[in-house]
Structure formats: structure tokens, C-alpha cells
């Protein structure tokens, strides 16, 4: 047998992209190519094409300092030396870390520990702030816990009616659609998306008006006697205040705010009146300066109908990134310690400091949120380390972000591709891809799954864990930063023990033996918790879910004479996120601006012609895509190509600090080349 034959092998792992984490078997063929096959379900086009990036010509395989290839020792020495010097001059907080929801649990955990223990900086946050933070905050205040889906997706098989608010899974999680087949589907979306086209009822709201819509449906449901009084009395608190608030959302008023006909509000309330019902939200409901209140409005409706904790019924949020769920549990979030603990909780600090072998008093306090952290670059923050995000494209108000990145003394980007953010970097450190590493991810239903290596990384490439370990050593930490994923996970288990997201009973061995384990899983003889709240209790101190009365107000930036249209943004099937990965794949796609033919005609714009879109913050150009199902007041652009976020508003939700990606005011005109 020659060497090649011996190395050919196959592993069971999961897709590198979204939170559905579809199972896939990867095979290393004799010619060293990698092929992919679905395992126990489907794959979308992104999953099928994921191996294309492993040997992509753009792949970075050597550290770059000032754009020049450099050895690892020199690169890590340089980074650690600059960190030491900047911290000596300006203090520990001068160095910041920006993480990502695509990182494995092990990476997210070690990154949070690295910031708090090796850098001693409070300044760490991550792109999950852009993604699920509003639903997380709303879930916490209603249920006392944030697990995107508190039940397995397969439970949807038994549901009769599903309402999707601001979710387009036909494009963003295509294999998820099989769970919705044969349901009475209600879709709330300003656009007639591929998902909305499969719905019994499409409520085509004005962007940013879901809160009024949900309050209005609840108003009608109460009027028509659809509420579950016994559940409200037994399992919730705060209904009287909520009822007083929704009394003000009579159908004619809600029709005026949302643009949804009163008759359709009644239809929605009646479709939700009986049977097994599930309400699911995603980014369309969340990415607003009132995103937390908006998700609360949908939760209020679910609670008043008596759904959460009932068999084959409930409320959930579709987490987005591959490890969006686990990525927000282990401490890369500004206010958090592992196990979904709060960094300002003395008991939590004591426990985690014990595992880390440090004095709790040395742990920094909560830091700024992602957008605020980016706003500090070049001022209080002199150095930034980026792991698993491309904020130069994906953060709002991009032009300001580019200025900030340029103002840094030191930008270090760990990536396997030259992302737009890496182009601003002083040092780029090349890291492994999913098929070359071990670890765990936590999928959208809270199930912990294994990522497995098919083959070793290319020569010159290291894992994120090795980068953190190498830097920690140079910063004087002789132990506590072992780069082996299995060791990191063992420590994570102990750190999470007793926390909300308790992983103590989850081990690689159990997962490798095929166990399906959802957190909390406190001990190795525990079966995990696929369904939360089924014992009649929520995770609040009194065990009851809380109604949070919420009031509608308009977007942070209303339309006016100067900027008369709403811009909303989102995704298309073939591209992923900032596009750093999928724009390099064989998948088709180009930027576009989707708008109604009448809106186009009023502006002298024809189908396919380039349009200049301008907001108070910046502009971008994209070819027009005319679509007569669009609202006349709203245009849509995907954010997978640099540009759209130039225009987007960085107004933040006061609680989650999530930016208002889904609505800002713009004007449009045909784009002429300017000399
Ligand atoms: N193809 C693809 N799939 C992905 C990703 C990707 O980039 N590409 N990313 C993954 C990630 S990280 C995420 S977070 C998920 C996101 O998954 P989704 O939330 O399904 O995706 P989006 O396109 O961001 O937003 C969904 C819809 O919200 C609508 N919308 C806009 N404003 C409003 C509003 O005010 N109210 C309501 N109800 N709807 C509104 C938009 O028109 C859009 O159709 O997708 C994951 N899957
Ligand atoms: N206008 C607008 N903007 C948006 C949104 C929107 O709907 N509208 N959605 C927001 C949402 S929900 C999200 S999640 C963000 C996502 O936005 P980003 O955080 O920019 O997401 P990605 O494009 O996935 O960036 C990940 C980068 O890290 C690299 N990478 C992948 N895996 C790893 C790893 O394991 N380690 C390291 N070191 N690098 C890795 C990839 O090559 C890529 O360059 O965008 C947000 N921005
Ligand atoms: S739906 Fe998500 S996890 Fe599944 S193949 Fe597509 S991108 Fe990958
Ligand atoms: Mo996301």
C-alpha cells in the first residue's frame, strides 16, 4: 500500500456554515480532493460546496506581517511584544478581542479566558451581538434562559400551525423546510420571500413594525376568546399590565402602522387559535433598535396562547451562525463567563476564577458591546485581535469601521482567507478550516455535536487554539492554555458546571458513542435536556414566565422627504455572511437591489441598471432587480458583498446593543459613472 492509499479516509462531521449544522460525511479521495455527502438529512448548496475552500488558491498558509510572509515564531513574538508595549503604555484595556459565532465551543471558551486572564482586558465582544443578542435578551427576561429553540426541531413534525416572524429558512436553512411541510404556515416578512411564497398567510409588514403586529394579533386573540386563561393564571406573571397595553392596539391602528389589512390580522389570530402551534423568530424581528421589545411582543403572544412548555408547541428563535448558540455561552461575550454566567455575578466570578486558578478580583468586569467596541478603536483601544469575523463588511456604517480599523496601532486577524478585514491587518495569522480540526459545536436546538478532522492542515497553518496558546505563553502564562481541543473541552465542562448552560455531563466519549446531548447536562449519567420547561416551570426565580408589556415606536431613522425609502438587508441562498468564504466558491451570485417596478419607474431606474443607494452614512451601487411583490416604500439589498453596510444604520437596541440592520432611510437614483 502506498502512502496515499493509507491516508484516504472518511469522517462524520458537520457543515462549517449555519446553525442547522447539517451532518456530513467527508471523504478524502486518492487524488487528495475532499468530497462531501449528507448524513441523516439534506445539505444546501453551501454545504455541498464547502470543501472547495480547503485548497483554494486564496488560502493563507503562512503568517503575514505587513503583507510579507513571516515565520510563526517571529510573527507571534512580534504580536506579543506589541501587546506588552501597548498595555505598558496605556493599560490592559488598550488591547481588545473580537470573536465569532462560527468558532467551536473550545475556541470561544479559550478566547474568553485569553482576554480575561492573559490580556486582563474587559474589551472583548463578538459578531453574535449582530446576530442573536436581541432574542437572547428577550428570552432571558421572559423565561430566565436563552436557548434558541428550547425543543428539538423534529418536534415541529407534530405541530399544526407555525408562525415565522422575520425568518426566511427557504434560503437561510433550506433543509429546515422539511420540518414545515404540510403545516399551516404564517410568514411575517416585508418581502414575498421563497419562504413567504409557501405560506397560507403572508403578512407583508412595513420593516420595523412586528411589535405592533404581534400586539395587534394578541388584541384580536383576546377579543375572540383564543387566550389560554388557565395557562396564563398558572404559569405566567404580569398579564394584567400586558392586557392594558395591547388594548391600545386595535385592528385599524395596527393596519395603519404595519400596512397589513385588518382582515389579515383576524385571519392570523384565527389560524393561531387552536391545535399545536409554534412561533419562531429570526433576524427580521431582531435586528432593530427595538429588537428586544419586538421579540418580547412575539413571546407575549406565544405565552398568552399557552404555547411554551407544551408538547409540540412553543416559542423559539432560529440561531444563525454555525455555533451561534455555543458561541454565546462560554465567555466571548462582553458581559459573560462560561456556562452562560454573568461576569458581574460574584458567585460566578468565584467559580470560574477557581477553575482558572486566578484571584476573582483580577477578572475584569463587563466590557463594551461589538459596535461600541469598534467605535473605540484608535481611541482607548490601540490593538485588536480578530478571530472568526469580517466586520469590515458585516458591521453597520462600514466607512466608519474602516476608519477605526486604520487608526489602530496593531490589528491582528486570524483567518484562513484574506477577508476584507484582513486587508487592514498588520499581522494575519493563517488558521485551520473545519475539516482539519476537532472540537464541538452547539446547534440551534442546544444539542452539542462533534466537529472532526478529516486530514491535517496544510503546512504552515495552525489552529486558533494554538495561536491563543502561543500568545498566552509569550505573555507569561506558563499553564492554562493547552491547545488540544479535548483538554480545552474538559476544562470548559468544569467551568460551565452548575451554570445555566451546564456542559459538565457532556464528553467527547459520549458524543463519539452517538449520544444526542442537549444542555443542561449536569452529569455523565444525565441524558441531557432536549425540551426545556416541560416540568411546568420556567427558569425564573418563581418558575413563572414573565409578560413584558412593550410599545411600538418607529425606526431610529424614519423616512422623510430627503431619504424617502426604507432599506432592509438580509441574505440570499448561495452566499454566506460577509461572503469571505462563499464569494470564493463556485456558487453563483451577485449584489442587487430589489425594488418594486413603480418605485423604480419613479426614479428612472430600469431592470438590471445600476442604482446608487444613499443614506446619511454612506452609499453603494447595485444592479436593480425589479419585483412586483415588493412594498413600494421598501428596497432590499443582501449584505454578502461590501457596500450595503456603508448605508446601514448603527443605532443600537438599548438592552441587547444589537444594531438596526433591518431598517434605515435611503434615497436612490440611477448610477452614472462620475469622472
Ligand atoms: N444562505 C445563507 N444562509 C444563512 C446565512 C447566510 O449568510 N446565507 N447566515 C446564517 C446566519 S448567521 C443567520 S443570523 C441566519 C439568518 O436567517 P434569517 O433571519 O432567515 O435571514 P435574513 O435574510 O437576515 O432575515 C430574514 C428576513 O427578515 C426580513 N425582514 C426585514 N425586516 C423585517 C422586519 O421588520 N420584520 C420582519 N418580520 N421581517 C423583516 C427580510 O426581508 C428577510 O427575508 O441565516 C443563517 N443562514
Ligand atoms: N446589513 C446587514 N449586516 C449584517 C447582517 C444583516 O442581516 N444585514 N447580519 C449580521 C449577522 S446575523 C451576522 S452573524 C454577521 C456575520 O458577519 P461576519 O462576522 O463578518 O461573518 P463571516 O462572513 O462568517 O466572517 C467570518 C470570518 O472568519 C473566518 N472564519 C471562519 N471560521 C473561522 C474560524 O474557525 N477561525 C477563524 N479565525 N476564522 C474563521 C471566515 O473566513 C470569515 O472571514 O453579519 C451581520 N451583518
Ligand atoms: S443548511 Fe446550513 S448547515 Fe445545512 S448545509 Fe446549508 S449552510 Fe450547511
Ligand atoms: Mo447571524
Short mmCIF file of C-alpha atoms and ligand atoms in Angstrom, two decimals, residues 17-19 44 46 130-132 164-174 187-191 193 195 203 205-210 213 281-288 294 298 318-322 568-578 594 636 639-640 662-663, ligand 1:
data_model
loop_
_atom_site.label_atom_id
_atom_site.label_comp_id
_atom_site.label_asym_id
_atom_site.label_seq_id
_atom_site.Cartn_x
_atom_site.Cartn_y
_atom_site.Cartn_z
CA UNK A 17 -21.70 27.19 7.89
CA UNK A 18 -25.07 27.80 9.56
CA UNK A 19 -26.62 26.79 12.88
CA UNK A 44 -27.91 23.06 0.88
CA UNK A 46 -23.32 25.96 0.60
CA UNK A 130 -25.17 41.35 15.44
CA UNK A 131 -26.97 38.07 15.29
CA UNK A 132 -29.00 36.68 18.21
CA UNK A 164 -42.33 32.62 11.24
CA UNK A 165 -41.53 36.24 12.07
CA UNK A 166 -38.59 37.63 10.11
CA UNK A 167 -37.17 34.28 9.05
CA UNK A 168 -36.52 33.08 5.52
CA UNK A 169 -35.36 29.49 6.06
CA UNK A 170 -36.10 28.52 2.45
CA UNK A 171 -32.91 30.47 1.70
CA UNK A 172 -31.11 30.56 5.03
CA UNK A 173 -31.63 26.93 6.17
CA UNK A 174 -33.17 25.04 3.26
CA UNK A 187 -44.94 34.23 7.44
CA UNK A 188 -44.27 37.79 8.58
CA UNK A 189 -41.84 39.49 6.20
CA UNK A 190 -41.82 42.79 4.28
CA UNK A 191 -40.84 40.75 1.22
CA UNK A 193 -39.53 35.58 0.07
CA UNK A 195 -40.48 31.09 2.41
CA UNK A 203 -48.25 39.32 6.41
CA UNK A 205 -45.36 44.28 7.15
CA UNK A 206 -43.51 47.55 6.83
CA UNK A 207 -39.97 46.91 8.17
CA UNK A 208 -39.71 47.54 11.88
CA UNK A 209 -43.41 47.09 12.71
CA UNK A 210 -43.59 43.50 14.01
CA UNK A 213 -48.34 43.45 14.58
CA UNK A 281 -38.48 34.41 15.13
CA UNK A 282 -35.19 35.22 13.37
CA UNK A 283 -33.17 38.25 12.31
CA UNK A 284 -36.06 40.13 10.66
CA UNK A 285 -37.68 40.56 14.07
CA UNK A 286 -34.45 41.11 15.94
CA UNK A 287 -32.13 43.41 14.03
CA UNK A 288 -33.79 46.62 15.15
CA UNK A 294 -40.05 43.11 19.29
CA UNK A 298 -43.88 37.65 19.90
CA UNK A 318 -33.62 30.33 14.82
CA UNK A 319 -29.98 30.88 15.72
CA UNK A 320 -27.87 31.78 12.69
CA UNK A 321 -24.18 31.01 12.82
CA UNK A 322 -22.69 27.54 12.97
CA UNK A 568 -33.77 46.49 4.60
CA UNK A 569 -30.98 43.90 4.31
CA UNK A 570 -30.53 40.15 4.60
CA UNK A 571 -29.41 37.02 2.84
CA UNK A 572 -29.62 35.01 -0.34
CA UNK A 573 -29.41 31.24 -0.70
CA UNK A 574 -26.00 30.90 -2.31
CA UNK A 575 -23.93 33.30 -0.21
CA UNK A 576 -22.87 33.18 3.42
CA UNK A 577 -22.49 36.22 5.66
CA UNK A 578 -19.79 38.73 4.67
CA UNK A 594 -34.65 44.50 -5.04
CA UNK A 636 -33.79 45.24 -0.13
CA UNK A 639 -25.10 42.23 2.72
CA UNK A 640 -22.82 39.50 1.35
CA UNK A 662 -33.12 45.78 9.09
CA UNK A 663 -34.31 49.35 8.54
N1 LIG B 1 -27.78 31.45 2.64
C1 LIG B 1 -27.44 31.87 3.87
N2 LIG B 1 -27.91 31.23 4.95
C2 LIG B 1 -27.58 31.66 6.19
C3 LIG B 1 -26.71 32.76 6.38
C4 LIG B 1 -26.22 33.42 5.21
O1 LIG B 1 -25.48 34.41 5.30
N3 LIG B 1 -26.61 32.94 3.99
N4 LIG B 1 -26.40 33.22 7.63
C5 LIG B 1 -26.78 32.44 8.80
C6 LIG B 1 -26.96 33.40 9.91
S1 LIG B 1 -25.61 33.92 10.80
C7 LIG B 1 -28.17 33.87 10.26
S2 LIG B 1 -28.28 35.02 11.53
C8 LIG B 1 -29.39 33.36 9.65
C9 LIG B 1 -30.41 34.45 9.34
O2 LIG B 1 -31.56 33.88 8.83
P1 LIG B 1 -32.84 34.78 8.52
O3 LIG B 1 -33.23 35.55 9.71
O4 LIG B 1 -33.84 33.87 7.89
O5 LIG B 1 -32.24 35.77 7.38
P2 LIG B 1 -32.31 37.31 6.96
O6 LIG B 1 -32.30 37.31 5.47
O7 LIG B 1 -31.26 38.08 7.64
O8 LIG B 1 -33.68 37.89 7.50
C10 LIG B 1 -34.91 37.22 7.31
C11 LIG B 1 -35.96 38.10 6.71
O9 LIG B 1 -36.26 39.21 7.51
C12 LIG B 1 -36.95 40.09 6.69
N5 LIG B 1 -37.18 41.36 7.38
C13 LIG B 1 -36.59 42.55 7.22
N6 LIG B 1 -37.11 43.46 8.07
C14 LIG B 1 -38.08 42.83 8.77
C15 LIG B 1 -38.98 43.22 9.80
O10 LIG B 1 -39.01 44.36 10.27
N7 LIG B 1 -39.84 42.28 10.25
C16 LIG B 1 -39.86 41.01 9.77
N8 LIG B 1 -40.75 40.17 10.26
N9 LIG B 1 -39.02 40.62 8.80
C17 LIG B 1 -38.14 41.51 8.33
C18 LIG B 1 -36.12 40.14 5.44
O11 LIG B 1 -36.88 40.56 4.33
C19 LIG B 1 -35.65 38.68 5.34
O12 LIG B 1 -36.36 37.96 4.35
O13 LIG B 1 -29.10 32.68 8.43
C20 LIG B 1 -28.09 31.70 8.55
N10 LIG B 1 -28.09 31.03 7.28
#
